[in-house]
XYZ file of C-alpha atoms in Angstrom:
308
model
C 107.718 122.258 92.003
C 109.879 118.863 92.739
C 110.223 116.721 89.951
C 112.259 114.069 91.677
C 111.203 111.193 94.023
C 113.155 111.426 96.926
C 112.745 108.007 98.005
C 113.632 106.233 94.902
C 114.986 109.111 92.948
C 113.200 108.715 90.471
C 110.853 110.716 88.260
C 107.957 111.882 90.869
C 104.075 111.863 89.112
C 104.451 115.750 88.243
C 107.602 114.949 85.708
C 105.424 111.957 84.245
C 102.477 114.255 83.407
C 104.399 116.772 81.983
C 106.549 114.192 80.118
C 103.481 112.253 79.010
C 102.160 115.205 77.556
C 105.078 116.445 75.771
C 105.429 113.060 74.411
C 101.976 112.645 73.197
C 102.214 115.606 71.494
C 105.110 114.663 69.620
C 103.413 110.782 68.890
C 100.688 112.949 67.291
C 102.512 115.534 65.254
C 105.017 113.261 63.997
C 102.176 110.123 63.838
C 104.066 108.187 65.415
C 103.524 105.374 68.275
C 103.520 105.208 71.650
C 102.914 103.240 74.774
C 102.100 103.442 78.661
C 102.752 100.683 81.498
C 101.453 101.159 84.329
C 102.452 98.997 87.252
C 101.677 98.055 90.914
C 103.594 95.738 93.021
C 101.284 92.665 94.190
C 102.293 91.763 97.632
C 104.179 95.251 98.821
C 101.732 95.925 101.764
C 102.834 92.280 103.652
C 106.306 93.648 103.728
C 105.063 96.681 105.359
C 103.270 94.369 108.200
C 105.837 91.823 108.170
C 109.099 93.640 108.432
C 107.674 97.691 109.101
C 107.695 100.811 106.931
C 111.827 100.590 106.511
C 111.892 97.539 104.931
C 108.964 98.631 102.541
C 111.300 101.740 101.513
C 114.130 99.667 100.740
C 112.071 97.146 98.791
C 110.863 100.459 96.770
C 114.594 101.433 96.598
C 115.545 98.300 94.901
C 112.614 97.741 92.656
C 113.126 101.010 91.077
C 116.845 99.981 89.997
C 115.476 96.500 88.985
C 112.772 99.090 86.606
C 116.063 101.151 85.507
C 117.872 97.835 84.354
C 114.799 96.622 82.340
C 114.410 99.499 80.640
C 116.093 101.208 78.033
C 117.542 104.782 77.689
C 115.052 105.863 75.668
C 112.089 104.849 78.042
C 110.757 106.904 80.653
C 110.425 105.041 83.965
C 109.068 107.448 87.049
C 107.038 106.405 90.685
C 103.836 107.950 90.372
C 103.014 107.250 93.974
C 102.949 104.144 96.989
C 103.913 100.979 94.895
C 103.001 102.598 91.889
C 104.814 103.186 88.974
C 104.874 103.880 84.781
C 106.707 103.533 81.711
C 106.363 105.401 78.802
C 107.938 104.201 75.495
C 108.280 106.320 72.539
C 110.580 104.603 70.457
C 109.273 101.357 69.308
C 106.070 101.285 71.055
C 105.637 97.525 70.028
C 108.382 96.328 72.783
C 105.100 96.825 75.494
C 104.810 93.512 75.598
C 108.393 92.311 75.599
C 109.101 94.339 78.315
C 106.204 93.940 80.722
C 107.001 90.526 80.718
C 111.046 91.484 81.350
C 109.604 93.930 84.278
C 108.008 91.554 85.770
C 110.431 88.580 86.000
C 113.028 91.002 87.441
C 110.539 91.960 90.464
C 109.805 88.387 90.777
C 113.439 87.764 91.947
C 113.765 87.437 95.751
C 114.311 90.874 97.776
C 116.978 90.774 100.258
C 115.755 93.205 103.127
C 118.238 92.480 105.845
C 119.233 89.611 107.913
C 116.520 87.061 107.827
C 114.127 89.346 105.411
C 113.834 87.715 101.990
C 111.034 88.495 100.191
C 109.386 87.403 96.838
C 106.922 90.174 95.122
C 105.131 90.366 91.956
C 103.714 92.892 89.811
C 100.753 93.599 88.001
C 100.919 95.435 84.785
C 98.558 97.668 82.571
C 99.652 98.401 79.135
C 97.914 101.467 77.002
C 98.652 101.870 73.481
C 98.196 105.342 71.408
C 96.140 106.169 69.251
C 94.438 102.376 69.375
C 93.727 102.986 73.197
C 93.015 106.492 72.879
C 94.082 109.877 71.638
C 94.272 111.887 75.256
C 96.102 111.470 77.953
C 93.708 110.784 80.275
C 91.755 108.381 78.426
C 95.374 106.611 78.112
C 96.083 106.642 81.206
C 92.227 105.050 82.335
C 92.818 102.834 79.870
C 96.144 101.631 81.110
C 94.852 101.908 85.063
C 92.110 99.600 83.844
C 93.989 97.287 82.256
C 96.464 97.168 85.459
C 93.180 96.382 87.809
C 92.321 93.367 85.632
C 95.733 91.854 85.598
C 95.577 92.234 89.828
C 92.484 90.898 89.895
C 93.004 88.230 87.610
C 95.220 86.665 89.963
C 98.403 89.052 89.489
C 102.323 88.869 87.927
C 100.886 89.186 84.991
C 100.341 91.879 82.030
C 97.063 92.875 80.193
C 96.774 94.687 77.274
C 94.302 97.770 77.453
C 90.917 97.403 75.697
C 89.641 99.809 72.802
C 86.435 100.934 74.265
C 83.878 103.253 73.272
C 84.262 105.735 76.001
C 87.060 107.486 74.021
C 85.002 108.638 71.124
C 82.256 111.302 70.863
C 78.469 109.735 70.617
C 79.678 106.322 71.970
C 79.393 107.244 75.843
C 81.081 105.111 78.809
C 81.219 101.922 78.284
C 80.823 100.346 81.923
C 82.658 96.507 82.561
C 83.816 94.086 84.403
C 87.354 96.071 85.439
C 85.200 98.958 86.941
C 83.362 96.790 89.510
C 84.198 97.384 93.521
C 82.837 94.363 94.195
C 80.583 95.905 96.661
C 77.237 95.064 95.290
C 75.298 98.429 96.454
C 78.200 101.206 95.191
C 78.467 99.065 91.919
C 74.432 99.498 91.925
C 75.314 103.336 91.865
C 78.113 103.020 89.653
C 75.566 101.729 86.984
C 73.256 104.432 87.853
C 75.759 107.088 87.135
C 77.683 105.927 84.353
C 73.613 105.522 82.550
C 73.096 109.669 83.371
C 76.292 110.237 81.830
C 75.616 108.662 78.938
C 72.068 110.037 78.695
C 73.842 113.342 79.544
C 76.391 113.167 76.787
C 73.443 111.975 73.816
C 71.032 114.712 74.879
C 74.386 117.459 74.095
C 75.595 115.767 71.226
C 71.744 116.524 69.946
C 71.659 119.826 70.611
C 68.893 119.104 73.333
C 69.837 121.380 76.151
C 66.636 121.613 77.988
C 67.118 118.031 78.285
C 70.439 117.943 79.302
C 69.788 120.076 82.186
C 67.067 118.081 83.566
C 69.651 115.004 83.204
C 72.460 116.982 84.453
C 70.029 117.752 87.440
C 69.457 114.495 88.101
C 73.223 113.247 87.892
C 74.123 115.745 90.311
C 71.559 114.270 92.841
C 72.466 110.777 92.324
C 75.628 111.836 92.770
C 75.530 113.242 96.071
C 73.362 110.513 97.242
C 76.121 107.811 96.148
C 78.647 109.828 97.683
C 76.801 109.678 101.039
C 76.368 105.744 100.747
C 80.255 105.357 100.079
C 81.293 107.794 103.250
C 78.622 105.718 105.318
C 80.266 102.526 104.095
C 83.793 103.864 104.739
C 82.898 105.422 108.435
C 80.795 102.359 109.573
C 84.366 99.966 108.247
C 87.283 102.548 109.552
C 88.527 103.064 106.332
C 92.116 104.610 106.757
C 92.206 106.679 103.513
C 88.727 108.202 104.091
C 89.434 111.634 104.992
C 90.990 112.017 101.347
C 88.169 109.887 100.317
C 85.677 112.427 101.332
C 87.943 115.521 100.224
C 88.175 114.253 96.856
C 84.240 113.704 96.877
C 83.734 117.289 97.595
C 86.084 118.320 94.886
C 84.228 115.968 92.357
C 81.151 117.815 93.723
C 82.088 121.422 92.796
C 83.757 120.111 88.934
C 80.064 119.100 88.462
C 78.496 121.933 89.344
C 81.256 123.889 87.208
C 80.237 121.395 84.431
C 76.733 122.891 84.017
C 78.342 125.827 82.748
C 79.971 123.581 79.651
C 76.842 122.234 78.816
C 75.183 125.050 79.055
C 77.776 126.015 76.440
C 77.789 122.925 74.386
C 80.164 120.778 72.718
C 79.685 117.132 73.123
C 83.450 115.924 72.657
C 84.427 118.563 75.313
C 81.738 117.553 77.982
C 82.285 113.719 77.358
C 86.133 114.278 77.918
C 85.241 115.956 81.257
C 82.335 113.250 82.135
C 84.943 110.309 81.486
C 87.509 111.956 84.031
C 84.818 112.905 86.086
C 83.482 109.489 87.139
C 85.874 107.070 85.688
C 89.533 108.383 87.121
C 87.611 108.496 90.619
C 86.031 104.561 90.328
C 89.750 103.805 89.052
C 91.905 105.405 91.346
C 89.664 105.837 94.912
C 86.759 103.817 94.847
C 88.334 100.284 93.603
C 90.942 100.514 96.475
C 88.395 101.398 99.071
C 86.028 98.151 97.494
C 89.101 96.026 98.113
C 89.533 97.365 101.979
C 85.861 96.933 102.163
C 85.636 93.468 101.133
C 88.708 92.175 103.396
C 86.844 93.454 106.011
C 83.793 91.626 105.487
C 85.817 88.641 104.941
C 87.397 89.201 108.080
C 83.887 89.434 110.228
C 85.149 92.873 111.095
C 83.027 95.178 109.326
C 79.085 96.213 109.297
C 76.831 94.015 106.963
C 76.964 96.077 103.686
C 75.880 94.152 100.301
């Protein structure tokens, strides 16, 4: 397996997780701090339009040395994917702050992309703290995804520090806000819908109550597929571009809840609440905001079927 971005060469996504989790690890053993950025570049897709897929690359090229010079040696910087990248401090955590702010006023200096191709970008960036954020990776890294999606949607160039939610903590559940929302009215409906099973799911194990949690888990899987067939509808009926991995990932999600019975079945509510969060969260995070945002450009743009 390639641990090296050949683009920016930098640290691809596979050498983040695996240096994530050593370093967690290490935070807890030696109880110790430590702390995620995750950031996206507001305004990258225009230079794709603008200027074409080269120029985009070299913009990529040079943002990832303007990362390396804000950073320090003891920092982890890698491209997790697109426009995408993270930072991982070990060493005193508390410079988050400090150094979002440094990240972003290097981006914010003009790009030169060639004769007659200046360009000015910013960056929005989430910042995920452990343990107040969380004690898992991927809690961290939801936390820290969420935290990005409110600074872009807050306007952009800007950091936000990651909330301590509920979510994280056996008995507490998911707690569903403001940075989860699509902004498409009927899948944020569903959203709801879900993220209410879940929780009902996650009380009625934590209780021992397993005939109940079968009927519930019954009923989440339904729901499921129905939202699932609402979002492909959506995504079909607007010519969605990422939709075939859209639908691919929605089968996947499929079969890891039918797997889940199984851990219920078995019990443990910290264990089925870790898997829940992943479950649903990670996939409104990572697929389903995007896909809102496409959505809603398109209805702005008189373009796409009435939807809600």
């Amino acid at each position: 397996m390639s641990f090296c971005d050949l683009l920016t060469g930098l640290p691809n996504r596979a050498a983040f997780i695996d240096h994530f989790h050593v370093s967690l690890e290490k935070a807890k053993k030696e109880a110790a701090c430590l702390a995620l950025l995750i950031l996206d570049l507001d305004g990258f897709g225009e230079v794709n339009e603008r200027f074409g897929r080269e120029a985009g690359d070299e913009l990529l090229r040079i943002a990832a040395e303007r990362l390396r010079l804000s950073i320090s040696e003891r920092d982890f910087l890698s491209r997790l994917e697109g426009d995408a990248f993270a930072v991982i401090l070990t060493e005193s955590a508390s410079r988050a702050d400090m150094l979002a702010e440094k990240i972003i006023a290097n981006l914010n200096v003009s790009f030169h992309l060639g004769e007659g191709k200046d360009f000015r970008i910013g960056a929005s960036v989430g910042i995920a703290r452990y343990p107040e954020n969380g004690l898992e990776q991927d809690r961290l890294l939801t936390v820290a995804d969420c935290a990005m999606y409110e600074a872009k949607t807050g306007g952009g160039n800007r950091s936000v520090r990651g909330r301590v939610r509920g979510h994280g903590h056996a008995g507490r559940g998911i707690l569903f806000d403001d940075c989860y929302l699509t902004g498409i009215q009927e899948v944020d409906m569903q959203h709801r819908k879900l993220v209410d099973l879940v929780n009902e799911l996650i009380g009625a194990v934590g209780t021992g109550k397993r005939d109940a949690a079968i009927r519930i888990y019954e009923k989440l899987a339904a729901e499921t597929e129905h939202h699932f067939s609402t979002e492909e509808a959506l995504m079909k009926g607007a010519g969605y571009g990422r939709s075939d991995a859209h639908f691919r990932e929605h089968r996947f999600l499929m079969d890891e809840l039918r797997h889940l019975k199984g851990r219920i079945i078995e019990g443990g509510e910290i264990q089925v609440l870790q898997l829940l969060t992943d479950w649903l969260v990670t996939h409104i995070l990572n697929a389903d905001k995007p896909m809102g945002d496409f959505l809603r450009d398109k209805r702005a743009s008189g373009t796409s079927p009435d939807f809600a």
